[in-house]
XYZ file of C-alpha atoms in Angstrom:
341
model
C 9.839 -35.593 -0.671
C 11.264 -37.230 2.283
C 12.821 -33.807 3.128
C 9.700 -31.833 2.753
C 7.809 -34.257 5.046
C 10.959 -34.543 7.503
C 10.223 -30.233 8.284
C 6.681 -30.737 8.506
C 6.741 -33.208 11.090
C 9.741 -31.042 12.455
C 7.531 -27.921 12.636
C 4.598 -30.171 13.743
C 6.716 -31.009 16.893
C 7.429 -27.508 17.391
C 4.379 -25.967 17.248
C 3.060 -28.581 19.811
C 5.729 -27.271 22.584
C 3.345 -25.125 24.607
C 6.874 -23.480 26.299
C 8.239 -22.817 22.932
C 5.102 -20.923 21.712
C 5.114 -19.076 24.559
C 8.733 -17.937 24.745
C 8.150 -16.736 21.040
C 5.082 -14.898 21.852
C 6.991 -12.940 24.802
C 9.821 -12.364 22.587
C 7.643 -10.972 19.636
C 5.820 -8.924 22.136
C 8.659 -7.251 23.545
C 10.228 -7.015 20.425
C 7.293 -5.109 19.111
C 6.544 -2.498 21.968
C 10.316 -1.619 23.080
C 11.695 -2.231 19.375
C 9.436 -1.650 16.573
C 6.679 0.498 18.372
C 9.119 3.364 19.581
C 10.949 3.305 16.000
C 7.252 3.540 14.437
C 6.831 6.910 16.687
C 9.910 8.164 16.140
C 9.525 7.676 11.836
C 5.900 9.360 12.319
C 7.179 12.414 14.375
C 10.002 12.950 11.853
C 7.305 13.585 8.879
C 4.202 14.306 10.110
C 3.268 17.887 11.305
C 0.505 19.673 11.980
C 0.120 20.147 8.125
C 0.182 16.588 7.569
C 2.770 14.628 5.972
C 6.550 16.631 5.269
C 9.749 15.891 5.178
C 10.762 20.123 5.661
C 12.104 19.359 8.989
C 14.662 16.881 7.785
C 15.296 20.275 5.844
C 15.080 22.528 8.371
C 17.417 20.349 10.459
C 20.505 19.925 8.341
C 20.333 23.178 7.698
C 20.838 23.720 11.618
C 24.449 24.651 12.580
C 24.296 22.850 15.560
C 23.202 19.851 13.534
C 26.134 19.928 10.977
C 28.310 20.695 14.172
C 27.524 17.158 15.947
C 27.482 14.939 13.050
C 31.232 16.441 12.496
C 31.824 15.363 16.284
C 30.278 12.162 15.977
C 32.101 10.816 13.141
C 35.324 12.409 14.203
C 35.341 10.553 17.816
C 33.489 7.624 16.228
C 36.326 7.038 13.566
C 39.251 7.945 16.073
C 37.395 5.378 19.003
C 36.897 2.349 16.272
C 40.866 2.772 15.017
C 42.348 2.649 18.390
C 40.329 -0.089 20.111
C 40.110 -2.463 17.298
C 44.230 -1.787 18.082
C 44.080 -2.556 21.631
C 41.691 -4.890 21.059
C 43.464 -6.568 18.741
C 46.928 -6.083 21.263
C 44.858 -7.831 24.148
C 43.559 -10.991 21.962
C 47.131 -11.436 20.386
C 49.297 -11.695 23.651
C 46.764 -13.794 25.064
C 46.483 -16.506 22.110
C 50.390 -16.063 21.085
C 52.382 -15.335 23.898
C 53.424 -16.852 26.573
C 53.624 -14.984 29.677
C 55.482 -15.197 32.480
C 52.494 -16.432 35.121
C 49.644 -17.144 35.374
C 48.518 -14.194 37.468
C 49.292 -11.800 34.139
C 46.941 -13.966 32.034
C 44.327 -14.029 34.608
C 45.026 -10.199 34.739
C 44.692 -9.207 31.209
C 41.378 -10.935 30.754
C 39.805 -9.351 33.674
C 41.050 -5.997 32.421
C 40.207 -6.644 29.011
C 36.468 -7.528 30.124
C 36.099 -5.230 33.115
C 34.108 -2.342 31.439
C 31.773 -4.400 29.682
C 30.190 -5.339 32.831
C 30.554 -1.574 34.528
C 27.689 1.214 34.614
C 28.831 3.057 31.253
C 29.368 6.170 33.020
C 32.124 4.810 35.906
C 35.130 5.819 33.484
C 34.034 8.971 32.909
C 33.728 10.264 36.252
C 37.227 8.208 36.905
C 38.980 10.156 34.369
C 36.988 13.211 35.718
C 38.469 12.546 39.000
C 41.952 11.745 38.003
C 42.751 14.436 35.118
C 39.946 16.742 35.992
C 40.968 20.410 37.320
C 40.847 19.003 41.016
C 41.967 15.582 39.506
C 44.157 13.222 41.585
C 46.810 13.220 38.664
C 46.682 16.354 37.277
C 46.264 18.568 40.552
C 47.781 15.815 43.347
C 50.791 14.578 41.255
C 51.287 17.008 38.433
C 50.393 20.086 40.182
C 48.180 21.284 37.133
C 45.214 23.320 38.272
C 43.514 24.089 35.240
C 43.507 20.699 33.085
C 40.385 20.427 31.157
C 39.140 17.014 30.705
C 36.166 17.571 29.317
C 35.961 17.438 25.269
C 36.800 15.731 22.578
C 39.940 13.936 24.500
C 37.748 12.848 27.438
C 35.279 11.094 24.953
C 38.089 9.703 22.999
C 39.833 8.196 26.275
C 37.039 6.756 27.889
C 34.603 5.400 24.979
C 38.131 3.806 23.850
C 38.430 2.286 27.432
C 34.699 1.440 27.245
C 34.789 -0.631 23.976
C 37.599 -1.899 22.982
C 37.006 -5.142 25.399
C 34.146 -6.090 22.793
C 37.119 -5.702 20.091
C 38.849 -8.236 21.933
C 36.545 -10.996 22.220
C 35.657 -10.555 18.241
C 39.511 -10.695 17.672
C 39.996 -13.752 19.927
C 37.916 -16.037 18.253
C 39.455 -15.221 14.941
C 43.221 -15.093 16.119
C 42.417 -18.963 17.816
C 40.738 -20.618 14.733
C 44.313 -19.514 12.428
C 45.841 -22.970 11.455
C 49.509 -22.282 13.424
C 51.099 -24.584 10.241
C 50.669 -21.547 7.919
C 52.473 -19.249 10.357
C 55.324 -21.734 11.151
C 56.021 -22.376 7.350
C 56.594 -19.082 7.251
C 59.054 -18.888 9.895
C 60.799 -22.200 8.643
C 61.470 -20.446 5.477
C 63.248 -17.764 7.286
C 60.837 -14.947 7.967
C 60.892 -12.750 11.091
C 57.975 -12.932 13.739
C 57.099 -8.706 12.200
C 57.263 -10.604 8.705
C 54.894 -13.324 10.099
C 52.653 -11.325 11.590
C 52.170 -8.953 8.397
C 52.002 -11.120 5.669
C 49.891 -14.091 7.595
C 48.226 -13.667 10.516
C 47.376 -9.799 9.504
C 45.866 -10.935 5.998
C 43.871 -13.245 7.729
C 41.930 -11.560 10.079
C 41.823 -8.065 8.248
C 38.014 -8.692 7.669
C 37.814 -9.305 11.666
C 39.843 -6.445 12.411
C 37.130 -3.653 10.135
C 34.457 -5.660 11.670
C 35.738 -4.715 15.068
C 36.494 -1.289 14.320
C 32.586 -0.778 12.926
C 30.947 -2.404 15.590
C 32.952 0.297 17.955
C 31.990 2.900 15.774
C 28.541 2.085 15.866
C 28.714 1.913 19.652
C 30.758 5.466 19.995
C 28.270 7.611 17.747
C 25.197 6.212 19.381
C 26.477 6.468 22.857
C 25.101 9.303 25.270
C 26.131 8.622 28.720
C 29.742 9.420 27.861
C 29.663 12.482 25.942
C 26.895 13.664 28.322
C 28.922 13.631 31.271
C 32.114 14.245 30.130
C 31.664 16.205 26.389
C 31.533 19.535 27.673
C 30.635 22.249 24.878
C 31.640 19.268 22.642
C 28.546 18.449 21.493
C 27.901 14.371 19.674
C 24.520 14.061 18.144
C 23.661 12.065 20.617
C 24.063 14.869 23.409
C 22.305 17.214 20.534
C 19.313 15.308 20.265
C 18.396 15.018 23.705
C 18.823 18.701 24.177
C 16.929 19.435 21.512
C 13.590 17.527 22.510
C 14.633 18.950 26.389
C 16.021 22.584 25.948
C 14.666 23.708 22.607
C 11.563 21.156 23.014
C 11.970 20.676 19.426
C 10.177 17.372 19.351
C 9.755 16.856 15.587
C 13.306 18.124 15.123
C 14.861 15.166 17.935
C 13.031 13.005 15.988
C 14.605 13.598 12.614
C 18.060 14.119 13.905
C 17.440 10.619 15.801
C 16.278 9.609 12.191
C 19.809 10.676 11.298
C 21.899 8.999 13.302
C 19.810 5.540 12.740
C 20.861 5.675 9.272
C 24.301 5.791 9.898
C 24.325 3.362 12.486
C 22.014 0.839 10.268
C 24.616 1.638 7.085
C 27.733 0.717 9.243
C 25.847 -2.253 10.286
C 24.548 -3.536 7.159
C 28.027 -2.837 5.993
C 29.126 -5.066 9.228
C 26.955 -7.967 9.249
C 26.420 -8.686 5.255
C 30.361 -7.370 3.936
C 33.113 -8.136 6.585
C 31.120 -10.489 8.443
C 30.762 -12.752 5.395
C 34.509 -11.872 4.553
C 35.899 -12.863 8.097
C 33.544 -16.401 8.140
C 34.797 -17.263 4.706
C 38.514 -16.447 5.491
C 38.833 -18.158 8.748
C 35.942 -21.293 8.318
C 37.439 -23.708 10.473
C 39.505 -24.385 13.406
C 42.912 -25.064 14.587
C 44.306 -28.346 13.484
C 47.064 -28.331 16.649
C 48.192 -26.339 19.443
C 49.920 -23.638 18.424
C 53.091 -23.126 19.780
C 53.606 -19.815 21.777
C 55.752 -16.742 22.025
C 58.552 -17.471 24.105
C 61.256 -15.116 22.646
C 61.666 -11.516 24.918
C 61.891 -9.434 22.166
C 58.352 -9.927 21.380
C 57.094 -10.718 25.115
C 58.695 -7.812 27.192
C 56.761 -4.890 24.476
C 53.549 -6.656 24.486
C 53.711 -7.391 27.710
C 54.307 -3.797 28.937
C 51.703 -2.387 26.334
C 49.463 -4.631 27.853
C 50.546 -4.050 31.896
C 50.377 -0.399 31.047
C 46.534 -0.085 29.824
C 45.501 -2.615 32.678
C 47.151 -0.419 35.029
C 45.501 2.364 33.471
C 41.646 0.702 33.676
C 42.784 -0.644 36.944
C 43.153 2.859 38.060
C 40.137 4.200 37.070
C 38.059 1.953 38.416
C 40.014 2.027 41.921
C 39.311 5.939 41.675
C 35.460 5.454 42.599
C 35.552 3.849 45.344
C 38.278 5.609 46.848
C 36.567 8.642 46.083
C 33.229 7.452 47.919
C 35.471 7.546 51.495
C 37.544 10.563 51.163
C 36.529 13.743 52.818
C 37.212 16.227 49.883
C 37.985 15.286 46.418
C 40.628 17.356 45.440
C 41.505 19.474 48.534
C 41.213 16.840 51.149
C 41.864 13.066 50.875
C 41.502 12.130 54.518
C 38.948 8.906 54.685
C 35.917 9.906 56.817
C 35.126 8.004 59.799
């Protein structure tokens, strides 16, 4: 009783907070016409044609070669993108909870790198690996003297949406690697086992429900990406690309609509799959935090690896972000890298 009266006059004093009702309304209303409203469309042009109600072009569509041709590429580059930066992902958050580095200036380092792209145009890395490994590429054609390297493909998405997301692996892999009790990894080594031994039978246990949640969340984020693919995918064609030409080149608008239908399902699966599975999995596993400072790394046969693994993907990101704005002042990319006055 007391409880039931304690919400009302909780919702009472909500409902009479003229800046709360408002900031609900806005968010409802945008919710509904750039959320709901556009999905509405896009369900009604999938089924309805000029002959009313059908679902024939959902036929007609995976019956496309092109169609069957993308969804291969999409799930190949989505699965390959989610293994390796939940990996480096998981490589970044680890050397920056557990080791101990040398200075200062390589922590401060491998967080900037490690959050760099999230806050870069999506397409920047793919017109720095353009310019660096492309057939006029600094690398390729400068250093390497390779004249016909093609970037473009399955590699160039790979590299680049692997760049692009693993930072959001990362910060999902921080939180968990922070809130693991360090008295469960130290009994371990007290009772004689190796830090490889630690790692694989503790900490790795631990945040295996973390580490699938990471790699979905970048798989959702490869397969529904466009910017990438578009500009550096070639004749390597993601549904993504597909359904954009489609609604542009074949003007196929009912036919975008059900391959966009498509690739919603797969990206709302993997996400139930995220949120309601591994989600719960990871919260129940690792529920509280830290009782103590954890003590870190200090031993060189563990530092010096990590520490180059690290160094050599910053350098790496580093790089291609350097590449732009060097290219913006050059005279010629490729043939002539005097700056222009």
């Amino acid at each position: 009783m007391a409880k039931s009266q304690s919400a009302r006059l909780e919702r009472k004093k909500l409902l009479g907070d003229p800046i709360l009702i408002t900031t609900i309304v806005v968010l409802i209303a945008f919710l509904t016409l750039f959320i709901l409203y556009p999905l509405a469309i896009l369900m009604v042009d999938s089924v309805v044609s000029d002959n009313g109600v059908t679902f024939d072009v959902f036929t007609r569509v995976l019956a496309m070669p092109s169609f069957s041709h993308a969804i291969t590429n999409t799930l190949r580059v989505g699965f390959a993108v989610g293994i390796l930066s939940a990996l480096i992902g998981l490589l970044f958050a680890y050397v920056e909870v557990y080791v101990k580095l040398r200075t200062k200036f390589m922590t401060g380092l491998f967080r900037v790198v490690s959050m760099l792209p999230v806050v870069s145009p999506p397409f920047v890395l793919s017109l720095s690996m353009i310019m660096m490994f492309g057939k006029k590429g600094l690398i390729t054609r400068g250093l390497l003297g390779i004249f016909d390297n093609n970037i473009y493909g399955f590699w160039g998405i790979f590299i680049v949406q692997t760049m692009s997301f693993f930072p959001v692996c990362y910060m999902m892999l921080k939180g968990l690697l922070k809130n693991i009790d360090p008295s469960l990894e130290e009994a371990a080594r007290d009772m004689g086992a190796s830090r490889w031994k630690v790692f694989t039978s503790v900490t790795l246990p631990l945040i295996l429900p973390g580490l699938g949640n990471a790699f979905l969340v970048s798989f959702i984020e490869s397969i529904a990406d466009f910017a990438n693919p578009m500009i550096i995918g070639g004749s390597y064609d993601t549904l993504a690309t597909t359904i954009y030409l489609q609604i542009t080149g074949a003007y196929d608008k009912q036919g975008a609509a059900a391959m966009a239908v498509v690739l919603l399902s797969i990206t709302l699966l993997m996400f139930v799959v995220q949120k309601f599975v591994l989600e719960a999995k990871s919260t129940s596993t690792l529920s509280g935090k830290a009782t103590r400072a954890r003590m870190l790394i200090t031993d060189n046969s563990v530092r010096i690896p990590l520490t180059i693994l690290c160094a050599l993907v910053a350098l790496f990101v580093i790089g291609m972000y350097l590449c732009v704005p060097y290219g913006s002042f050059v005279r010629s990319w490729g043939s002539n890298y005097e700056l222009t006055t």
